[in-house]
Tab-separated table of C-alpha atoms in Angstrom:
chain	number	residue	atom	x	y	z
A	1	UNK	CA	62.835	-39.043	27.779
A	2	UNK	CA	62.136	-37.154	30.991
A	3	UNK	CA	60.498	-38.978	33.865
A	4	UNK	CA	57.259	-37.195	34.852
A	5	UNK	CA	57.226	-35.483	38.235
A	6	UNK	CA	54.582	-37.858	39.623
A	7	UNK	CA	56.796	-40.849	38.867
A	8	UNK	CA	59.993	-39.154	40.112
A	9	UNK	CA	58.186	-38.489	43.401
A	10	UNK	CA	56.573	-41.959	43.531
A	11	UNK	CA	53.367	-39.923	43.681
A	12	UNK	CA	51.536	-40.774	40.446
A	13	UNK	CA	48.427	-38.882	41.574
A	14	UNK	CA	50.470	-35.708	42.156
A	15	UNK	CA	49.116	-35.177	45.658
A	16	UNK	CA	50.155	-31.853	47.144
A	17	UNK	CA	52.099	-31.783	50.412
A	18	UNK	CA	49.784	-31.880	53.401
A	19	UNK	CA	50.035	-32.742	57.058
A	20	UNK	CA	48.671	-36.230	56.374
A	21	UNK	CA	50.801	-38.999	57.866
A	22	UNK	CA	50.587	-41.211	54.771
A	23	UNK	CA	52.119	-44.670	54.974
A	24	UNK	CA	55.379	-44.681	53.022
A	25	UNK	CA	55.568	-40.875	52.906
A	26	UNK	CA	58.993	-39.272	52.679
A	27	UNK	CA	59.202	-36.908	55.677
A	28	UNK	CA	58.658	-33.262	54.712
A	29	UNK	CA	62.164	-32.299	55.865
A	30	UNK	CA	63.607	-34.873	53.414
A	31	UNK	CA	61.219	-34.025	50.575
A	32	UNK	CA	63.146	-32.485	47.676
A	33	UNK	CA	60.064	-31.348	45.719
A	34	UNK	CA	58.597	-28.938	48.304
A	35	UNK	CA	55.209	-28.769	46.532
A	36	UNK	CA	54.169	-32.406	46.065
A	37	UNK	CA	54.319	-35.383	48.395
A	38	UNK	CA	57.083	-37.908	47.856
A	39	UNK	CA	56.771	-41.578	48.714
A	40	UNK	CA	59.248	-44.427	49.112
A	41	UNK	CA	57.586	-46.374	46.271
A	42	UNK	CA	54.946	-45.955	43.581
A	43	UNK	CA	52.741	-48.371	45.495
A	44	UNK	CA	52.650	-46.130	48.567
A	45	UNK	CA	51.948	-43.061	46.443
A	46	UNK	CA	49.150	-44.834	44.612
A	47	UNK	CA	47.774	-46.147	47.902
A	48	UNK	CA	47.472	-42.538	49.118
A	49	UNK	CA	45.664	-41.567	45.908
A	50	UNK	CA	43.214	-44.450	46.353
A	51	UNK	CA	42.558	-43.358	49.957
A	52	UNK	CA	41.821	-39.800	48.769
A	53	UNK	CA	39.422	-41.107	46.127
A	54	UNK	CA	37.750	-43.419	48.655
A	55	UNK	CA	37.131	-40.380	50.877
A	56	UNK	CA	35.655	-38.459	47.954
A	57	UNK	CA	33.347	-41.295	46.934
A	58	UNK	CA	32.286	-42.755	50.282
A	59	UNK	CA	32.340	-39.749	52.618
A	60	UNK	CA	31.814	-36.714	50.403
A	61	UNK	CA	29.437	-38.169	47.824
A	62	UNK	CA	31.734	-37.233	44.930
A	63	UNK	CA	30.886	-40.362	42.970
A	64	UNK	CA	31.210	-39.383	39.306
A	65	UNK	CA	34.118	-38.184	37.215
A	66	UNK	CA	32.331	-34.818	36.909
A	67	UNK	CA	32.200	-34.480	40.687
A	68	UNK	CA	35.651	-35.886	41.502
A	69	UNK	CA	37.898	-34.015	39.068
A	70	UNK	CA	37.034	-30.388	39.990
A	71	UNK	CA	37.904	-31.148	43.632
A	72	UNK	CA	40.917	-33.369	42.924
A	73	UNK	CA	42.362	-31.072	40.242
A	74	UNK	CA	40.904	-27.588	40.760
A	75	UNK	CA	40.469	-25.084	37.954
A	76	UNK	CA	43.098	-22.826	39.535
A	77	UNK	CA	45.710	-25.343	38.342
A	78	UNK	CA	43.997	-27.455	35.675
A	79	UNK	CA	41.755	-27.425	32.643
A	80	UNK	CA	39.004	-29.304	34.472
A	81	UNK	CA	36.876	-29.965	31.387
A	82	UNK	CA	39.826	-31.440	29.478
A	83	UNK	CA	40.745	-33.556	32.514
A	84	UNK	CA	37.157	-34.895	32.751
A	85	UNK	CA	37.078	-35.710	29.041
A	86	UNK	CA	40.422	-37.532	29.097
A	87	UNK	CA	39.576	-39.563	32.203
A	88	UNK	CA	36.187	-40.519	30.799
A	89	UNK	CA	37.702	-41.532	27.468
A	90	UNK	CA	40.593	-43.553	28.896
A	91	UNK	CA	38.587	-45.199	31.679
A	92	UNK	CA	35.551	-45.975	29.544
A	93	UNK	CA	33.394	-44.586	32.361
A	94	UNK	CA	30.762	-42.009	31.454
A	95	UNK	CA	31.496	-38.639	33.017
A	96	UNK	CA	28.192	-38.677	34.944
A	97	UNK	CA	28.045	-42.405	35.739
A	98	UNK	CA	28.139	-43.328	39.417
A	99	UNK	CA	31.486	-44.829	40.345
A	100	UNK	CA	31.359	-47.562	42.935
A	101	UNK	CA	34.349	-48.016	45.190
A	102	UNK	CA	35.120	-51.444	43.744
A	103	UNK	CA	38.331	-52.857	42.357
A	104	UNK	CA	37.079	-52.644	38.761
A	105	UNK	CA	35.810	-49.062	38.881
A	106	UNK	CA	38.812	-47.815	40.838
A	107	UNK	CA	41.261	-49.628	38.569
A	108	UNK	CA	39.762	-47.885	35.550
A	109	UNK	CA	39.491	-44.466	37.219
A	110	UNK	CA	42.950	-44.461	38.796
A	111	UNK	CA	44.717	-45.644	35.652
A	112	UNK	CA	43.035	-42.892	33.616
A	113	UNK	CA	43.817	-40.185	36.182
A	114	UNK	CA	47.440	-41.265	36.482
A	115	UNK	CA	47.765	-41.197	32.702
A	116	UNK	CA	46.344	-37.690	32.560
A	117	UNK	CA	48.548	-36.485	35.419
A	118	UNK	CA	51.778	-37.947	33.999
A	119	UNK	CA	51.326	-38.626	30.296
A	120	UNK	CA	52.127	-42.288	30.798
A	121	UNK	CA	50.565	-45.403	32.221
A	122	UNK	CA	51.322	-47.039	35.529
A	123	UNK	CA	53.745	-49.956	35.301
A	124	UNK	CA	52.048	-53.360	35.361
A	125	UNK	CA	51.134	-54.611	38.796
A	126	UNK	CA	51.485	-51.318	40.689
A	127	UNK	CA	47.740	-50.804	41.084
A	128	UNK	CA	47.213	-54.356	42.330
A	129	UNK	CA	50.015	-54.031	44.897
A	130	UNK	CA	48.669	-50.660	46.124
A	131	UNK	CA	45.119	-52.048	46.308
A	132	UNK	CA	46.388	-55.069	48.266
A	133	UNK	CA	47.914	-52.715	50.862
A	134	UNK	CA	44.371	-51.535	51.619
A	135	UNK	CA	42.437	-54.733	50.955
A	136	UNK	CA	44.828	-57.676	51.328
A	137	UNK	CA	42.221	-60.431	51.143
A	138	UNK	CA	40.123	-59.327	48.209
A	139	UNK	CA	39.995	-57.409	44.960
A	140	UNK	CA	36.715	-55.940	46.180
A	141	UNK	CA	36.651	-52.988	48.544
A	142	UNK	CA	35.573	-53.199	52.118
A	143	UNK	CA	32.798	-50.807	53.045
């Protein structure tokens, strides 16, 4: 069985290469993918994904699956409607329900998005370790 690109790159959210200085990012000159970021571990890649989603929700007001997915996975590369349906189904969150930046909502959203991006679930514990990198004292998000 082939390992999905997002897992090979330790980038389960399939974030494109940018100039962002992500923690745990493989330097661009060492990146063997050339299109997607690579990270030293799944936890660092997932941490970056969570930071992107936090920006969408808290700073840009993209607080529903319907608002997040078209920006995160644009129609130029994705079937946005299918992506929305899959994420809603897997997460159990309604497509138009407001998503709070809390451990519970983000756990559900991120797991569903990673599954859609890669066709497989995150290994146990990866989300919790990535979340703890951002919020070491609590399962709940800081504002």
